Coordinates of C-alpha atoms and ligand atoms in Angstrom, one line a residue:
M1 CA 95.2 -9.0 77.9
R2 CA 91.8 -8.5 79.1
R3 CA 90.4 -5.3 77.6
P4 CA 88.4 -3.2 80.0
A5 CA 84.8 -3.3 78.9
A6 CA 84.6 0.5 79.0
L7 CA 87.0 0.5 76.1
V8 CA 84.9 -1.9 74.2
L9 CA 82.0 0.4 74.6
A10 CA 84.0 3.5 73.6
F11 CA 85.8 2.1 70.7
T12 CA 83.4 -0.2 69.0
V13 CA 80.7 2.3 68.5
V14 CA 82.7 3.4 65.5
A15 CA 82.2 0.0 64.0
V16 CA 78.5 0.8 63.7
A17 CA 79.5 2.8 60.6
C18 CA 80.0 -0.3 58.7
T19 CA 76.8 -2.0 59.7
S20 CA 74.2 0.8 59.5
G21 CA 74.8 2.0 56.0
G22 CA 72.4 -0.1 54.0
L23 CA 69.2 1.3 55.1
D24 CA 66.4 1.7 52.8
D25 CA 65.7 5.3 52.2
S26 CA 63.6 4.9 49.1
A27 CA 61.1 7.4 50.4
D28 CA 62.8 10.6 49.4
T29 CA 61.6 13.0 52.0
T30 CA 64.6 15.2 52.1
A31 CA 63.7 18.1 54.3
T32 CA 65.4 20.6 52.2
T33 CA 62.3 22.7 51.4
A34 CA 63.5 26.3 51.3
A35 CA 62.4 28.2 54.4
T36 CA 60.5 30.6 52.2
T37 CA 58.1 28.1 50.6
T38 CA 55.2 27.1 52.7
E39 CA 54.5 23.5 52.3
A40 CA 50.7 23.1 52.3
P41 CA 49.5 20.0 54.2
T42 CA 48.3 17.5 51.7
T43 CA 44.5 16.9 51.5
T44 CA 44.8 13.2 52.1
A45 CA 44.5 13.0 55.9
P46 CA 46.1 9.9 57.3
S47 CA 43.5 7.3 58.2
T48 CA 44.4 7.5 61.9
T49 CA 43.3 11.2 62.3
S50 CA 40.4 13.2 61.2
E51 CA 41.7 16.7 61.1
A52 CA 40.0 19.7 59.7
E53 CA 41.2 20.9 56.3
P54 CA 43.9 23.4 56.5
T55 CA 42.8 27.0 56.4
T56 CA 44.3 28.9 53.5
T57 CA 46.8 31.3 55.0
E58 CA 48.2 34.3 53.2
A59 CA 50.6 35.1 56.0
A60 CA 54.2 35.6 55.1
A61 CA 56.1 32.4 55.1
P62 CA 58.0 31.9 58.4
E63 CA 61.7 32.1 58.3
V64 CA 64.1 29.9 60.4
S65 CA 64.6 31.9 63.5
A66 CA 68.0 31.7 65.2
E67 CA 66.3 32.3 68.5
L68 CA 63.8 29.6 68.1
S69 CA 65.9 26.8 66.7
G70 CA 68.3 25.3 69.2
V71 CA 68.6 25.7 73.0
G72 CA 72.1 27.1 72.9
D73 CA 74.1 23.9 73.0
E74 CA 77.5 24.9 71.8
L75 CA 78.3 21.5 70.2
F76 CA 74.9 21.1 68.6
P77 CA 73.4 24.5 67.9
L78 CA 70.3 23.1 66.1
L79 CA 69.3 20.5 68.8
G80 CA 66.2 21.4 70.6
N81 CA 64.2 24.6 70.3
S82 CA 63.4 27.6 72.4
G83 CA 60.1 29.2 73.4
Y84 CA 58.3 26.3 75.0
D85 CA 58.5 23.3 77.2
V86 CA 57.2 19.9 76.4
A87 CA 55.2 18.0 79.0
A88 CA 54.2 14.9 77.1
Y89 CA 54.7 13.0 73.8
E90 CA 52.1 10.6 72.5
I91 CA 53.6 8.7 69.6
D92 CA 51.5 6.3 67.4
L93 CA 53.4 4.2 64.9
D94 CA 51.9 1.9 62.3
L95 CA 54.5 -0.5 60.9
T96 CA 52.1 -2.7 59.0
G97 CA 52.5 -1.0 55.6
D98 CA 55.4 -0.3 53.2
E99 CA 56.2 2.8 55.1
L100 CA 55.9 4.0 58.6
M101 CA 52.6 5.9 59.2
A102 CA 52.9 8.0 62.3
T103 CA 51.1 10.6 64.5
T104 CA 52.8 12.3 67.3
V105 CA 51.0 14.6 69.7
V106 CA 53.3 17.0 71.5
S107 CA 51.8 18.7 74.6
L108 CA 53.7 21.8 75.2
T109 CA 53.5 25.1 77.1
A110 CA 54.7 28.3 75.6
T111 CA 57.4 30.0 77.8
Q112 CA 57.1 33.2 75.8
D113 CA 54.7 34.7 73.2
L114 CA 55.2 32.8 70.0
D115 CA 54.0 33.7 66.5
R116 CA 55.7 30.5 65.4
F117 CA 57.8 27.8 67.0
H118 CA 60.0 24.8 65.9
L119 CA 60.0 21.1 66.4
D120 CA 63.0 18.9 65.4
L121 CA 62.2 16.4 62.7
V122 CA 64.5 14.9 60.1
G123 CA 63.2 13.3 56.9
M124 CA 59.7 11.8 56.7
T125 CA 56.8 13.4 54.8
V126 CA 54.6 15.6 57.0
D127 CA 51.0 15.3 56.0
G128 CA 49.6 17.8 58.4
V129 CA 50.1 19.7 61.6
A130 CA 47.2 20.7 63.9
I131 CA 47.1 22.8 67.1
D132 CA 44.3 21.7 69.5
G133 CA 42.7 20.0 66.5
E134 CA 42.9 23.0 64.1
A135 CA 45.1 22.6 61.1
V136 CA 47.9 25.1 60.9
T137 CA 50.6 25.9 58.3
F138 CA 54.1 24.5 58.6
D139 CA 57.4 24.6 56.8
R140 CA 60.5 22.4 56.8
D141 CA 64.1 23.4 56.8
E142 CA 66.7 20.7 57.5
R143 CA 66.0 19.4 61.0
E144 CA 63.5 22.2 61.8
L145 CA 59.7 21.7 61.4
I146 CA 58.5 25.3 61.6
I147 CA 54.9 25.7 62.8
T148 CA 52.8 28.9 62.6
P149 CA 49.8 28.9 64.9
N150 CA 46.6 30.5 63.4
A151 CA 46.7 32.9 66.3
P152 CA 50.0 33.6 68.2
L153 CA 50.5 31.6 71.4
T154 CA 50.7 33.7 74.6
E155 CA 53.3 32.8 77.3
G156 CA 51.7 30.1 79.5
D157 CA 49.4 28.7 76.8
A158 CA 49.3 24.9 76.9
V159 CA 48.5 23.3 73.5
A160 CA 48.5 19.9 71.9
V161 CA 50.4 19.9 68.6
T162 CA 49.5 16.9 66.4
V163 CA 52.0 16.0 63.6
S164 CA 50.9 13.4 61.0
Y165 CA 53.8 12.0 59.1
R166 CA 54.9 9.0 57.1
G167 CA 57.9 7.6 55.3
T168 CA 60.9 5.5 55.8
P169 CA 62.8 7.0 58.7
E170 CA 66.3 8.0 57.7
P171 CA 69.0 7.8 60.4
V172 CA 70.5 11.2 61.1
A173 CA 73.9 11.6 59.6
D174 CA 75.3 14.6 61.2
D175 CA 78.6 15.3 62.9
A176 CA 77.8 13.2 66.0
G177 CA 80.1 10.3 65.2
P178 CA 80.9 8.7 62.0
F179 CA 77.7 6.6 62.0
A180 CA 74.0 7.3 61.4
L181 CA 71.8 7.7 64.5
G182 CA 68.2 7.2 65.2
W183 CA 65.7 4.8 63.8
Q184 CA 67.3 1.7 62.2
T185 CA 65.6 -0.8 59.9
R186 CA 66.9 -4.3 59.5
E187 CA 65.6 -7.4 57.8
W188 CA 64.3 -8.8 61.1
G189 CA 62.8 -5.6 62.4
T190 CA 63.7 -2.2 63.8
F191 CA 65.5 -0.5 66.7
V192 CA 66.4 3.0 67.9
A193 CA 69.9 4.2 68.8
S194 CA 69.7 8.0 69.1
E195 CA 72.3 9.4 71.5
P196 CA 72.9 12.3 71.0
S197 CA 71.0 13.6 68.0
G198 CA 69.0 10.8 66.4
A199 CA 65.6 11.1 68.0
A200 CA 64.3 13.5 65.4
S201 CA 64.5 10.7 62.8
W202 CA 61.3 9.1 64.2
F203 CA 59.3 11.7 66.1
P204 CA 59.0 15.5 66.1
G205 CA 60.0 17.1 69.4
N206 CA 62.2 19.3 71.4
D207 CA 65.3 17.2 70.9
H208 CA 67.5 18.2 73.8
P209 CA 68.0 16.6 77.3
T210 CA 67.1 19.9 79.0
D211 CA 63.4 19.4 78.0
K212 CA 62.3 16.0 79.4
A213 CA 58.7 14.7 79.1
T214 CA 56.5 11.7 79.6
F215 CA 56.0 9.3 76.8
R216 CA 53.1 7.1 75.6
I217 CA 54.2 5.0 72.6
S218 CA 51.9 2.8 70.7
V219 CA 53.2 0.6 67.9
T220 CA 51.1 -1.4 65.5
V221 CA 52.9 -4.4 64.0
P222 CA 52.0 -7.3 61.8
E223 CA 51.0 -10.6 63.3
G224 CA 54.0 -12.5 64.8
V225 CA 56.1 -9.3 65.5
A226 CA 56.5 -7.9 69.0
A227 CA 57.0 -4.3 69.9
V228 CA 58.7 -2.8 73.0
A229 CA 59.0 0.7 74.2
P230 CA 59.8 2.4 77.5
G231 CA 57.9 2.0 80.7
L232 CA 55.0 -0.4 81.2
L233 CA 52.8 -2.3 78.8
E234 CA 49.3 -0.9 79.1
G235 CA 47.7 -3.3 76.7
I236 CA 47.9 -5.3 73.5
E237 CA 45.0 -4.9 71.1
E238 CA 44.3 -6.9 67.9
R239 CA 43.1 -4.9 65.0
G240 CA 41.1 -7.6 63.1
D241 CA 43.5 -8.1 60.2
G242 CA 45.9 -9.8 62.5
A243 CA 47.9 -6.7 63.2
V244 CA 48.6 -6.0 66.9
T245 CA 49.0 -2.7 68.7
Y246 CA 51.3 -2.6 71.7
R247 CA 50.7 0.4 74.0
W248 CA 53.6 1.4 76.2
V249 CA 53.4 4.1 78.8
S250 CA 56.2 5.9 80.8
D251 CA 54.9 8.5 83.2
R252 CA 58.5 9.3 84.4
Q253 CA 60.5 12.1 82.8
M254 CA 62.6 11.0 79.8
A255 CA 65.0 12.9 77.5
T256 CA 64.2 12.5 73.8
Y257 CA 67.6 10.8 73.1
L258 CA 66.6 8.0 75.4
A259 CA 63.2 7.2 73.9
S260 CA 63.2 4.0 71.9
V261 CA 61.2 1.3 70.2
A262 CA 62.3 -2.1 69.0
T263 CA 60.2 -4.4 66.9
G264 CA 61.1 -7.9 65.9
P265 CA 61.0 -11.6 66.8
F266 CA 61.1 -10.9 70.5
T267 CA 59.8 -12.7 73.6
I268 CA 58.8 -10.1 76.2
T269 CA 59.1 -11.0 79.9
D270 CA 57.3 -9.5 82.8
D271 CA 58.6 -10.2 86.3
A272 CA 58.2 -8.5 89.7
G273 CA 61.6 -7.1 90.6
P274 CA 62.8 -5.4 93.8
D275 CA 60.8 -2.5 95.2
G276 CA 58.0 -2.9 92.7
V277 CA 60.2 -2.4 89.6
V278 CA 58.9 -4.4 86.7
I279 CA 61.7 -6.4 85.1
R280 CA 60.9 -6.6 81.4
H281 CA 63.3 -8.0 78.9
A282 CA 62.8 -8.4 75.2
V283 CA 64.9 -11.2 73.9
V284 CA 65.2 -12.9 70.5
T285 CA 62.7 -15.7 70.7
A286 CA 64.9 -18.3 69.0
R287 CA 67.5 -17.8 71.7
A288 CA 65.2 -16.9 74.6
D289 CA 66.4 -19.6 77.1
D290 CA 70.1 -18.8 76.7
L291 CA 69.6 -15.0 76.7
L292 CA 67.3 -15.0 79.7
A293 CA 69.9 -17.2 81.5
D294 CA 72.5 -14.6 80.7
L295 CA 70.2 -11.9 82.0
D296 CA 69.9 -13.6 85.4
S297 CA 72.4 -11.0 86.6
T298 CA 70.0 -8.1 86.1
V299 CA 68.4 -8.2 89.5
P300 CA 71.6 -8.7 91.5
I301 CA 73.2 -5.8 89.7
L302 CA 70.1 -3.7 90.2
E303 CA 70.2 -4.5 93.9
W304 CA 73.8 -3.4 94.1
M305 CA 73.0 -0.1 92.4
V306 CA 70.0 0.6 94.5
D307 CA 72.1 0.0 97.6
R308 CA 74.7 2.5 96.4
F309 CA 72.6 5.1 94.5
G310 CA 69.2 4.9 96.0
A311 CA 65.8 3.8 94.5
Y312 CA 65.8 2.8 90.9
P313 CA 64.2 5.9 89.2
F314 CA 61.8 4.4 86.7
E315 CA 58.8 2.0 86.4
S316 CA 60.6 -0.9 84.7
Y317 CA 63.9 -2.1 83.6
G318 CA 65.2 -4.6 81.1
V319 CA 67.3 -5.2 78.1
V320 CA 66.3 -5.6 74.5
T321 CA 68.7 -8.0 72.7
V322 CA 68.6 -7.7 68.9
P323 CA 69.7 -10.5 66.6
D324 CA 72.6 -8.6 65.0
D325 CA 76.0 -7.9 66.3
L326 CA 75.9 -4.1 66.9
A327 CA 79.3 -3.7 68.6
F328 CA 77.6 -1.5 71.2
A329 CA 75.2 -1.3 74.0
L330 CA 73.1 1.8 74.7
E331 CA 71.2 2.9 77.8
N332 CA 67.8 3.6 76.2
Q333 CA 65.5 4.4 79.2
T334 CA 64.1 1.3 80.9
L335 CA 65.2 -0.7 77.9
S336 CA 68.9 -0.9 77.4
L337 CA 69.8 -1.9 73.8
F338 CA 72.3 -4.8 73.4
G339 CA 73.7 -6.2 70.2
A340 CA 74.0 -10.0 70.2
D341 CA 77.8 -9.7 70.4
F342 CA 77.6 -7.7 73.7
I343 CA 75.5 -10.4 75.3
D344 CA 77.8 -13.1 74.1
F345 CA 81.0 -11.5 75.5
G346 CA 81.3 -14.1 78.2
D347 CA 79.6 -13.8 81.5
D348 CA 81.9 -11.3 83.3
F349 CA 82.1 -8.8 80.4
A350 CA 78.5 -9.0 79.5
D351 CA 77.6 -8.4 83.1
Q352 CA 80.0 -5.5 83.3
I353 CA 78.4 -3.9 80.3
E354 CA 75.0 -4.6 81.8
A355 CA 76.1 -2.8 84.9
H356 CA 77.3 0.2 82.8
E357 CA 74.0 0.6 81.0
L358 CA 72.0 0.1 84.2
A359 CA 74.1 2.7 86.0
H360 CA 73.3 5.2 83.3
H361 CA 69.7 5.1 84.5
W362 CA 70.9 7.2 87.5
F363 CA 73.8 8.9 85.7
G364 CA 72.5 10.2 82.4
N365 CA 68.9 9.2 82.5
L366 CA 67.7 10.5 85.9
V367 CA 70.2 13.3 85.8
S368 CA 71.1 14.2 82.2
P369 CA 73.8 16.4 80.7
A370 CA 72.6 20.0 80.3
R371 CA 75.0 20.4 77.4
W372 CA 76.4 17.6 75.3
Q373 CA 79.9 18.9 76.3
D374 CA 79.1 17.5 79.8
I375 CA 78.9 13.9 78.4
W376 CA 81.7 12.8 80.8
L377 CA 79.2 13.1 83.6
N378 CA 77.3 10.3 81.9
E379 CA 80.1 8.1 80.8
G380 CA 82.5 8.8 83.7
W381 CA 79.9 7.9 86.2
A382 CA 78.7 4.8 84.3
T383 CA 82.3 3.7 84.0
W384 CA 82.8 4.3 87.7
A385 CA 79.7 2.3 88.6
E386 CA 80.6 -0.5 86.2
Y387 CA 84.2 -0.8 87.7
A388 CA 83.1 -0.4 91.3
W389 CA 80.5 -3.2 90.8
A390 CA 83.0 -5.4 88.9
A391 CA 85.7 -4.8 91.5
D392 CA 83.3 -5.9 94.1
Q393 CA 82.7 -9.1 92.2
G394 CA 86.5 -9.6 92.0
F395 CA 87.0 -9.3 88.3
A396 CA 88.1 -5.7 87.7
D397 CA 90.8 -3.6 89.1
W398 CA 91.0 0.2 89.3
D399 CA 94.8 0.4 89.4
E400 CA 95.0 -1.8 86.4
L401 CA 92.6 0.5 84.5
A402 CA 94.7 3.5 85.5
A403 CA 97.9 1.8 84.3
E404 CA 96.3 0.9 81.0
A405 CA 94.6 4.3 80.4
P406 CA 97.3 6.0 78.3
F407 CA 97.4 3.1 75.8
F408 CA 93.9 3.9 74.8
G409 CA 94.6 7.3 73.2
D410 CA 94.1 10.9 74.2
M411 CA 93.4 11.2 77.9
G412 CA 93.2 15.1 77.7
P413 CA 90.8 17.4 79.5
L414 CA 87.3 16.1 79.8
L415 CA 85.5 19.2 78.4
E416 CA 87.6 19.2 75.3
V417 CA 85.2 17.3 73.1
T418 CA 83.7 17.8 69.7
P419 CA 80.6 16.2 68.2
T420 CA 82.8 13.5 66.6
T421 CA 84.9 12.9 69.8
L422 CA 81.9 12.9 72.2
F423 CA 82.3 9.2 73.1
D424 CA 86.1 8.9 73.0
A425 CA 87.9 6.7 75.5
K426 CA 89.0 9.6 77.7
V427 CA 85.4 10.5 78.5
Y428 CA 84.9 7.0 79.9
I429 CA 88.3 6.2 81.4
R430 CA 89.6 9.6 82.6
G431 CA 86.1 10.4 83.7
G432 CA 85.7 7.1 85.7
L433 CA 89.1 7.2 87.2
G434 CA 88.6 10.9 88.2
I435 CA 85.5 9.9 90.1
E436 CA 87.3 7.0 91.8
A437 CA 90.1 9.5 92.6
L438 CA 87.5 11.7 94.3
R439 CA 86.3 8.7 96.4
R440 CA 89.8 7.7 97.3
T441 CA 90.5 11.2 98.4
V442 CA 87.4 12.1 100.4
G443 CA 86.3 8.6 101.6
D444 CA 83.1 6.7 101.1
E445 CA 80.9 8.7 103.5
A446 CA 81.5 12.1 101.7
F447 CA 81.5 10.4 98.3
D448 CA 78.1 8.8 99.0
A449 CA 76.8 12.2 100.1
V450 CA 78.0 13.7 96.8
I451 CA 76.1 11.0 94.9
D452 CA 73.0 11.5 97.0
T453 CA 73.0 15.3 96.7
W454 CA 73.7 15.2 92.9
L455 CA 70.9 12.7 92.2
T456 CA 68.4 14.4 94.5
R457 CA 69.0 17.9 93.5
F458 CA 69.0 17.3 89.7
A459 CA 66.6 14.4 89.5
D460 CA 64.3 14.5 86.4
S461 CA 66.4 17.3 85.1
A462 CA 69.7 18.2 83.5
A463 CA 72.9 19.6 85.0
T464 CA 76.4 20.8 84.0
T465 CA 79.9 20.1 85.1
D466 CA 79.8 23.3 87.1
D467 CA 76.7 22.1 88.9
F468 CA 78.6 18.9 89.7
L469 CA 81.6 20.8 91.0
A470 CA 79.3 22.9 93.2
V471 CA 78.0 19.8 94.8
V472 CA 81.5 18.4 95.3
D473 CA 82.7 21.7 96.8
E474 CA 79.6 21.9 99.1
I475 CA 80.2 18.5 100.5
T476 CA 83.9 17.9 100.4
G477 CA 85.3 21.4 100.4
D478 CA 88.6 22.1 98.7
E479 CA 89.9 18.6 99.3
G480 CA 87.5 17.0 96.8
G481 CA 87.0 20.1 94.8
S482 CA 90.7 20.5 93.8
V483 CA 91.1 16.8 92.9
M484 CA 87.9 16.8 90.8
R485 CA 89.0 20.0 89.0
A486 CA 92.4 18.5 88.2
W487 CA 90.8 15.4 86.7
I488 CA 88.4 17.4 84.6
F489 CA 90.6 20.3 83.5
D490 CA 94.3 19.6 83.7
D491 CA 96.2 19.2 80.4
E492 CA 97.7 15.9 81.6
M493 CA 95.7 13.2 83.3
P494 CA 96.6 13.4 87.0
A495 CA 98.4 10.6 88.8
F496 CA 95.8 8.1 90.2
P497 CA 95.9 8.1 94.0
A498 CA 96.4 4.9 96.0
E499 CA 93.5 3.4 97.9
G500 CA 93.5 4.7 101.4
Ligands
LIG601 N1 76.1 5.7 75.7 C1 76.6 4.5 75.1 C2 77.4 3.8 76.2 O1 76.8 3.4 77.1 C3 77.5 4.8 73.9 C4 76.8 5.5 72.8 C5 76.6 6.8 72.6 C6 76.1 4.8 71.7 N2 75.9 7.0 71.4 C7 75.6 5.9 70.9 C8 76.0 3.5 71.3 C9 74.9 5.6 69.7 C10 75.2 3.3 70.2 C11 74.7 4.2 69.4 O2 78.6 3.7 76.2
ZN602 ZN1 77.9 4.6 78.6

């Protein structure tokens, strides 16, 4: 029996547990410093920055504040932070030494008066924090980097927060699935797989999709290694000792969980795609011809999606194929991550997964979930797009998927998810079938208007299931609204309507 690709995606992420364990975490940077001890920045400033020495502060040590840590995500109370809004991240990574040397500049605006604020950062050793160039005191507590400005910020203040840090990034092992998320180190190089909670393993930030920002990511790698990151390649500079700095820039809004870097034995392509989109793949050089032949489908799939969803929302698109079997693919923004196994699935399946990850660029990346509980909006829509595309090509069938659905486990209500069941099969399959049920009920014209309104209204932002239902109600009235509600909320998965 042919297994629907959505199931492959949903189920095999679990297999990652077996392959991502052996990471080198020799640099013990456990962020367990008690909240009451103020960790003074060390005096050895990293070579890349020339910051002022920290001023000695006698101020009472900051405590973890319940109001400042977290944005109120019920499933992930510690993700993100309150009190400010990030406009831009500038991340500089140097991978030429034994450990990662990094500087991240977070440009943020206070949305309230702040005598301190938090960034999310897991592991790593923080060497110093500066606000607008002036060293400040900071503290660590689990995933919170607690920063105390020398003078409180006033609502509306825009500042640049520079964090200098180093170490061996440790993937985040929290409740979000049985495997570690975030920065991953392999013999051949590195990659990032963060969704939902791994971004803090490699840069300090406001790690929640409700606070998107632009990203400039520079990566310095030894001779012979390539580095890719989201957006466009601004330049490549040689450092003199053979090391090379790749500067990548994305001026479009991006959620932290979608930011990524991959370094390794890659060939990076650069082609003009439709409507000025740069098609940029990073493929394992030893297999470049085969892989690029497999990726011939990118542009036709992109054209199909532009036709259905509207203009592609970002500057570039491509796939990074890593040498290992990962048993997953992931929609990192402008740079979907594919394990070798997911490219070698055979043409139809590999293309179907490609369609899935590309579809996420509208559903998930352009419009993101405002709470992780709303993850079905990502996976349901990507599954819908993947099947609609594959059905158009003649190798997938909705009614077959509906008939098979119960064999893939719990198909219960879509908002009943926990951190460990966030990517369970129902989120994909019941989600995708529910959206197709909406289309079959209201017809293509109203359905396309729902897509258009959803993507226009919430572009570069994040939205909830209620926001989606409001769009469905507005455009299709009770006809679509009641069908969609049944597919989201009913205890039993509803009967799949016939085409008509
Ligand atoms: N969003 C991925 C998909 O397209 C699944 C996924 C979620 C994932 N979190 C992940 C894959 C972390 C790898 C690592 O189906
Ligand atoms: Zn997906």
